C-alpha positions as a Python dict, from the first residue, in 0.01 Angstrom:
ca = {
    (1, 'X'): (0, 0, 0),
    (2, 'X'): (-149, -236, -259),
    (3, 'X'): (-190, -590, -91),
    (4, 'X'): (-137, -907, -354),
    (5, 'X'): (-245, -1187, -280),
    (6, 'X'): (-52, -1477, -474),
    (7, 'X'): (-313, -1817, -477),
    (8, 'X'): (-34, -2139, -469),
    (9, 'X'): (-183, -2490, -479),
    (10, 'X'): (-7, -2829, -514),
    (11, 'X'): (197, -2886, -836),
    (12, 'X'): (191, -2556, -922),
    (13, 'X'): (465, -2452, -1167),
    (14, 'X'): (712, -2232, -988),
    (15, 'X'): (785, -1993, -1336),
    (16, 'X'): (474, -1857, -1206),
    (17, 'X'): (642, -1697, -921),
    (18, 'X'): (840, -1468, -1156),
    (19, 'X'): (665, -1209, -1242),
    (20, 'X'): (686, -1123, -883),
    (21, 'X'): (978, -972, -934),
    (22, 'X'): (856, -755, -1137),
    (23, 'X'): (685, -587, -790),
    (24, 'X'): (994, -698, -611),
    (25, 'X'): (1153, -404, -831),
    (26, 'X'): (915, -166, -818),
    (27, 'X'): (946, -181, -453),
    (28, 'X'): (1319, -114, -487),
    (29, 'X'): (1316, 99, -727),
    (30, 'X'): (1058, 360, -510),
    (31, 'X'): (1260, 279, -216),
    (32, 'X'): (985, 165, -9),
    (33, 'X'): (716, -131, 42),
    (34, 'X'): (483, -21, -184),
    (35, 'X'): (355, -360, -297),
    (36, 'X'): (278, -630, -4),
    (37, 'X'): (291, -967, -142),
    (38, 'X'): (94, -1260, 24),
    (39, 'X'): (117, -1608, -54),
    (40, 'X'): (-234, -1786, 2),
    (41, 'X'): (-344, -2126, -47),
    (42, 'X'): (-679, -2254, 77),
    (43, 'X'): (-548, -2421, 409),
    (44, 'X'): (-216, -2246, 486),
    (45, 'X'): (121, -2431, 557),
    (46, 'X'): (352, -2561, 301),
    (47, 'X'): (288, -2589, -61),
    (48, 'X'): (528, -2801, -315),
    (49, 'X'): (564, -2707, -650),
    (50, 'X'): (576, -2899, -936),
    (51, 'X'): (960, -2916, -919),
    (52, 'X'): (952, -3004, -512),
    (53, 'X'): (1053, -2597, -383),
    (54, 'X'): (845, -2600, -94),
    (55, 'X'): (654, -2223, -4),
    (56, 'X'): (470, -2156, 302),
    (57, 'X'): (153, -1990, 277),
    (58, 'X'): (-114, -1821, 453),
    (59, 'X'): (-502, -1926, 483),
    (60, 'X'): (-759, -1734, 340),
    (61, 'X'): (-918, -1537, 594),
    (62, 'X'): (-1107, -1267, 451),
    (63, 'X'): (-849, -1002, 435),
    (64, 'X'): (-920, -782, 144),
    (65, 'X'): (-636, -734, -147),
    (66, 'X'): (-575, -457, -437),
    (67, 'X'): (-481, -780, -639),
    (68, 'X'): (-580, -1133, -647),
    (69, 'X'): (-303, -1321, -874),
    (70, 'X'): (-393, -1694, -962),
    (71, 'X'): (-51, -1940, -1087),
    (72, 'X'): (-83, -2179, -1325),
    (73, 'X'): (28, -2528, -1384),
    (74, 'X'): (144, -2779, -1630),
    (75, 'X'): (-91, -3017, -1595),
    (76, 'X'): (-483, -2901, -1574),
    (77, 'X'): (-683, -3067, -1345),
    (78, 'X'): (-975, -2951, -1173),
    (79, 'X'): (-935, -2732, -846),
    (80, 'X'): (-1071, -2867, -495),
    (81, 'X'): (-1376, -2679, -453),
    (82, 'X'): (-1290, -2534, -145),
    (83, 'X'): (-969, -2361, -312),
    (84, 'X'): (-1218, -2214, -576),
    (85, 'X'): (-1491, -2109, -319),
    (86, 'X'): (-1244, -1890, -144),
    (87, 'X'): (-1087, -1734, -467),
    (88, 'X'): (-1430, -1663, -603),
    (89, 'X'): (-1455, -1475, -235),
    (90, 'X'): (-1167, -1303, -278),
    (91, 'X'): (-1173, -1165, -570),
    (92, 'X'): (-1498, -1022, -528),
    (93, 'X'): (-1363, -751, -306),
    (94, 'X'): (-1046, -728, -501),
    (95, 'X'): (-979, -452, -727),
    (96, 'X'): (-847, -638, -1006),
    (97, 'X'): (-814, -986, -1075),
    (98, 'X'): (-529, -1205, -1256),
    (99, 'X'): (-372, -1504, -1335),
    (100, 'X'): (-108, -1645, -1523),
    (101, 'X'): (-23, -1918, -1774),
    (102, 'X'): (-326, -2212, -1676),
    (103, 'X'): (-387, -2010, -1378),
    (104, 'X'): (-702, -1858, -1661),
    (105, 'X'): (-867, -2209, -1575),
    (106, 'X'): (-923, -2135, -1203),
    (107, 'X'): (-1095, -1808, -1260),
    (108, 'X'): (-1320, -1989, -1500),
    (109, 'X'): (-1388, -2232, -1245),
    (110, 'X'): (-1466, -1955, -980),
    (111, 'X'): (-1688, -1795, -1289),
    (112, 'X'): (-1446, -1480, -1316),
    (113, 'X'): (-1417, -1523, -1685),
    (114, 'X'): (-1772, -1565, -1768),
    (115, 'X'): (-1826, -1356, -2107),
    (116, 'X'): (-1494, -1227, -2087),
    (117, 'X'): (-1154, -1229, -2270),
    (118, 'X'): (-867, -1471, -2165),
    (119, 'X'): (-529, -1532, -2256),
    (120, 'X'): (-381, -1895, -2133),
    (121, 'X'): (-50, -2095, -2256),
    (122, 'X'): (-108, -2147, -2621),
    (123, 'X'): (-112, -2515, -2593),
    (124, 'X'): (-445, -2523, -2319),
    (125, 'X'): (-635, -2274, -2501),
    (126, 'X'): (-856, -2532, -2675),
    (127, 'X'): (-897, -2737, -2343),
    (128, 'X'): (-1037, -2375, -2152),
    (129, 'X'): (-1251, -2314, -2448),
    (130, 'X'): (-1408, -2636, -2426),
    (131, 'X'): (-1433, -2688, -2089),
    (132, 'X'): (-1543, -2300, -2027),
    (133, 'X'): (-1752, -2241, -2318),
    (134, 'X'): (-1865, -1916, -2202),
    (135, 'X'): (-1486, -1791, -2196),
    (136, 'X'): (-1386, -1566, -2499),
    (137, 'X'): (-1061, -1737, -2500),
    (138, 'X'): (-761, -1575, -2739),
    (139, 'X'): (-504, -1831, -2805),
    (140, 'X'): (-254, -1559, -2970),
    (141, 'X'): (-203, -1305, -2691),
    (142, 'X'): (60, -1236, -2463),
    (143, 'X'): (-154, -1090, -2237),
    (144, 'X'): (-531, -1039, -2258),
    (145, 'X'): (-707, -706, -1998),
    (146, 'X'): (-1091, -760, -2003),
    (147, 'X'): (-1192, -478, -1749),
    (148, 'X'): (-1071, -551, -1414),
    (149, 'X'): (-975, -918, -1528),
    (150, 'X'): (-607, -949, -1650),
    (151, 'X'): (-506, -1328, -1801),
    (152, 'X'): (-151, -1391, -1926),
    (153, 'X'): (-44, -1681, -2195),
    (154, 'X'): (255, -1927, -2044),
    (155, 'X'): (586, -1883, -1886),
    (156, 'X'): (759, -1568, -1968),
    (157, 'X'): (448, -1380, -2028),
    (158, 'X'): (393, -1346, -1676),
    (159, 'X'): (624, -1115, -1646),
    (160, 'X'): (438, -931, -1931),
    (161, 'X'): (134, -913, -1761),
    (162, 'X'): (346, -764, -1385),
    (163, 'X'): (482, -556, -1608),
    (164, 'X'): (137, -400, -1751),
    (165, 'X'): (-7, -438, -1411),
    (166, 'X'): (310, -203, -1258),
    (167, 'X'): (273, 39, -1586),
    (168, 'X'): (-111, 53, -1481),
    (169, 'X'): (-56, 140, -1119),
    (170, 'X'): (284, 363, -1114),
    (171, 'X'): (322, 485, -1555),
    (172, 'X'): (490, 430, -1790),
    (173, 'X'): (862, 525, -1696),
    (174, 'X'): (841, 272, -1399),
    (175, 'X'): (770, -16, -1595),
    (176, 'X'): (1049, 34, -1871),
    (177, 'X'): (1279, 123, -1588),
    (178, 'X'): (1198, -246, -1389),
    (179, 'X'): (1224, -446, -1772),
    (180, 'X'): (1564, -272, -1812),
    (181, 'X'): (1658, -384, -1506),
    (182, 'X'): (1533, -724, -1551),
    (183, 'X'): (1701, -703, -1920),
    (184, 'X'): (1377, -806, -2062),
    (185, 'X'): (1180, -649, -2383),
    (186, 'X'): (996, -327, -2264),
    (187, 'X'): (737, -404, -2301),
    (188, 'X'): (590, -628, -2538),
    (189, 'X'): (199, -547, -2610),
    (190, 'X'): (-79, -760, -2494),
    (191, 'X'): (-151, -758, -2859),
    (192, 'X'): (161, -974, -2975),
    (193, 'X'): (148, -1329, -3068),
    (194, 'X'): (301, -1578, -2875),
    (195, 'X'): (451, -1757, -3129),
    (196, 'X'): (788, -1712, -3342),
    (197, 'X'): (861, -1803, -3653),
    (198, 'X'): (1242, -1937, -3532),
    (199, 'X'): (1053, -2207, -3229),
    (200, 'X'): (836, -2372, -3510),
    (201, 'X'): (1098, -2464, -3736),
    (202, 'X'): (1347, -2600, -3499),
    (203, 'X'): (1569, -2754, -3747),
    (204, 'X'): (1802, -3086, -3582),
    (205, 'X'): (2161, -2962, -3753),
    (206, 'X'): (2389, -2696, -3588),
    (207, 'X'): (2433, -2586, -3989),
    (208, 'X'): (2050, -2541, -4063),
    (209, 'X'): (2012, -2322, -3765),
    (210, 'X'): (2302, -2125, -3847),
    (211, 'X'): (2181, -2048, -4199),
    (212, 'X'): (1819, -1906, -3996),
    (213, 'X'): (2015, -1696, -3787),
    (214, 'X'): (2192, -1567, -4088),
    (215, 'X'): (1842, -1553, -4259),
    (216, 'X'): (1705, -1359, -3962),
    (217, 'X'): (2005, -1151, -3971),
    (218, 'X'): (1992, -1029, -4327),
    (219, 'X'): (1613, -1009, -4415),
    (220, 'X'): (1714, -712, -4633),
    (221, 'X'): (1882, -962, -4848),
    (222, 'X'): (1706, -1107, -5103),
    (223, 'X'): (1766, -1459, -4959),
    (224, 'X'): (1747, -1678, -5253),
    (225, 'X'): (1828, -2045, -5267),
    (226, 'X'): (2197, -2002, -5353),
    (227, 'X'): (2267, -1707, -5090),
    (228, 'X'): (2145, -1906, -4827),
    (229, 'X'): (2310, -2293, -4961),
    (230, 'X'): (2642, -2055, -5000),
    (231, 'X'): (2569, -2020, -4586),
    (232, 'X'): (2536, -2344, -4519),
    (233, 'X'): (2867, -2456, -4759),
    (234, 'X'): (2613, -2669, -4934),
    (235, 'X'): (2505, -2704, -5309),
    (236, 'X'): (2123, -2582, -5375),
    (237, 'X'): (2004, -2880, -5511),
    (238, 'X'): (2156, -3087, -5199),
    (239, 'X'): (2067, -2706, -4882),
    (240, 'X'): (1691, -2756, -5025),
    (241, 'X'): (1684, -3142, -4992),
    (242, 'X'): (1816, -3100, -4606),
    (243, 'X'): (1651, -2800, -4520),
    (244, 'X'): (1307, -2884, -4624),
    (245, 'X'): (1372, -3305, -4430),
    (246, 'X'): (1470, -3080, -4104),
    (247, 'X'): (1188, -2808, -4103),
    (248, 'X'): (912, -2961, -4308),
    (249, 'X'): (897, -2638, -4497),
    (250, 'X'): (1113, -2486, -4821),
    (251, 'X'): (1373, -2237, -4800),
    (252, 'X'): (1113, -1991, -4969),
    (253, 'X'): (840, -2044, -4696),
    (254, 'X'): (1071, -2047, -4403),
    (255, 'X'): (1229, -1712, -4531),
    (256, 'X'): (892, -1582, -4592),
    (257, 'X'): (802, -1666, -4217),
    (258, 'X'): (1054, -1538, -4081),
    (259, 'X'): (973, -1192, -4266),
    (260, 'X'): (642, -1176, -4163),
    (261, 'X'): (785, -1260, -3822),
    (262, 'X'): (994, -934, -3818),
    (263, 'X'): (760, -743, -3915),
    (264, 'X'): (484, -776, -3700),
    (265, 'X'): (688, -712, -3434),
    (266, 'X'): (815, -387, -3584),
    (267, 'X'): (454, -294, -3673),
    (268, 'X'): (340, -390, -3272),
    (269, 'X'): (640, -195, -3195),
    (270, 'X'): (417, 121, -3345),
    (271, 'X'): (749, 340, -3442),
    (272, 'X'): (796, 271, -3768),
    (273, 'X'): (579, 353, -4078),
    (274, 'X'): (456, 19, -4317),
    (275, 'X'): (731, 112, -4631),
    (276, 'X'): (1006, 97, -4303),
    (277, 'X'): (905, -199, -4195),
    (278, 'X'): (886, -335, -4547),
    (279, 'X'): (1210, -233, -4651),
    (280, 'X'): (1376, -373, -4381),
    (281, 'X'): (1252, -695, -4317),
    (282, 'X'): (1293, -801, -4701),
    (283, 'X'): (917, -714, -4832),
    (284, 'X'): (1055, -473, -5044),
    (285, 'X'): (737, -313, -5062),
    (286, 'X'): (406, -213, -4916),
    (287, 'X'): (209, -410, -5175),
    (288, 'X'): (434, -731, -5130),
    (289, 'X'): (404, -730, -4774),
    (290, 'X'): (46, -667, -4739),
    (291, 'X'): (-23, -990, -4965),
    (292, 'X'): (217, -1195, -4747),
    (293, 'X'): (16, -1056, -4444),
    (294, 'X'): (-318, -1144, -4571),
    (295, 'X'): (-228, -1472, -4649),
    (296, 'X'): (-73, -1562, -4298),
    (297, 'X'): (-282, -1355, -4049),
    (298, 'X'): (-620, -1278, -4274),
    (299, 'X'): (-546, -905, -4250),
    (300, 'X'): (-347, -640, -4376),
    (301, 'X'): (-80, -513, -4176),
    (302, 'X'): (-232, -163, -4110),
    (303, 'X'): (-441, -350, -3877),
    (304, 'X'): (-230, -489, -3692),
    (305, 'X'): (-15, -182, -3637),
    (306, 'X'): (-373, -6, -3569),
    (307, 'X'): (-452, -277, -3295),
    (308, 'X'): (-120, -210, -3148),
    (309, 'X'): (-145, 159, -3109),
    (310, 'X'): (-488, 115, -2962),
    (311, 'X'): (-357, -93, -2739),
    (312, 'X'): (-100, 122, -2615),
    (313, 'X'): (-354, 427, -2593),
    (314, 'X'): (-631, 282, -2437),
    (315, 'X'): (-594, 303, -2012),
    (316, 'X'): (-739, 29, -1891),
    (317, 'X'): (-926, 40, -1553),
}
């Protein structure tokens, strides 16, 4: 029975605690106990989280665990010593180590990233690179595996990284069997970015995100100007004056973004072939779509479908 061990501190943030359900299901889903889950802080007793949920936990006492799993927080402050002197114990008889969101920033503490890769929440990935300059830190992943050292980015990827950790231990069919049950993507790669074309625009008017969603909805249109002012029941002249004050960006570039958007995840995906994914996300072409590649992501999209594959083929211990 694989023992996890779940390290809680003060103000931790309690969308943390979700990927447990990921073992939660597996449990349920094999119909017995296979995972044990443990909730450890360094003194025992009650924890609060960030949000006031209180959780009791258990004191470190040298039991040994499959899997040491370190939360994160939103706010990063350094760890009480004694907290990182008993993970840094811990994990060394563990057989894997991870952590989730700005949990990344306690292993570096303990010295479990050292010359490693890490994932952490987009928006602390300079902080751990500066503070833990010895930490290959990838500000783009989902999920990041550096041998027996698994690092998630924020919130929902969590569950990305239980999910990887359950497809590691018990296959394949498990883990898409849990995601459907959890109704979540199955499973996106460790390899995919964390951010989306639709969160950076964020336009203020219910009738600029409606024409997106249309946008996003027809990429095999051609999209111009006029198709998309006819959306919004605008004139062009007066859609590209309002769309450009509410995104910062014009019509062109936002469609553009939003094709590149689709199609990466369609190449991570790994089923479809490049003149697919081109046709229907709006590219038209191979050539046209390897251009707009190059000049958002500084490589080709054969790459990144490459990178995916690998990904996917590559067990990692």
């Amino acid at each position: 029975m694989p023992a996890i061990g779940v390290v809680l501190f003060p103000g931790f943030q309690i969308m943390n605690l979700a990927p447990l359900t990921v073992f939660e299901f597996a449990n349920l889903e094999r119909g017995d106990a296979f995972y044990d889950v443990t909730f450890l802080s360094e003194a025992g007793g009650l924890i609060r989280t960030s949000i006031g949920l209180v959780i009791e936990t258990e004191p470190f006492s040298g039991r040994r665990f499959d899997t040491v799993l370190v939360v994160g927080s939103i706010q990063v402050a350094p760890s009480a010593p004694g907290l990182i002197d008993r993970l840094r114990e811990t994990a060394a008889t563990a057989r894997r180590v991870a952590a989730t969101c700005t949990g990344a920033f306690l292993l570096a503490e303990a010295g479990l990233l050292d010359g490693r890769k890490a994932a952490t929440h987009w928006a602390h990935a300079r902080a751990l690179r500066r503070l833990h300059p010895s930490v290959m830190v990838d500000d783009d992943r989902i999920f990041v595996s550096d041998g027996n050292v698994w690092t998630s980015a924020g919130m929902t990827a969590g569950i990305d990284l239980a999910l990887a950790l359950v497809e590691d231990d018990l296959g394949a069919g498990m883990s898409k069997g849990i995601a459907r049950k959890l109704v979540v993507y199955h499973r996106r790669t460790g390899g995919q970015s964390q951010f989306s074309a639709l969160l950076d625009l964020q336009p203020r008017s219910d009738r600029i995100q409606k024409v997106l969603a249309y946008a996003r909805g027809n990429l095999r249109n051609a999209l111009s100007v006029e198709e998309l002012a006819e959306a919004a029941r605008l004139s062009p002249r007066q859609f590209s004056r309002i769309f450009r004050e509410e995104t910062g960006q014009s019509p062109a570039k936002a469609v553009e973004n939003l094709r590149l958007d689709a199609a990466r995840t369609m190449l991570e995906d790994g089923r479809h072939s490049l003149d697919t994914v081109a046709q229907e996300t709006g590219f038209a072409d191979r050539e046209r779509m390897r251009r707009a590649f190059l000049r958002a992501f500084g490589q080709p999209p054969q790459v990144i479908k490459r990178n995916a594959r690998h990904h996917e083929a590559v067990p990692i211990t």
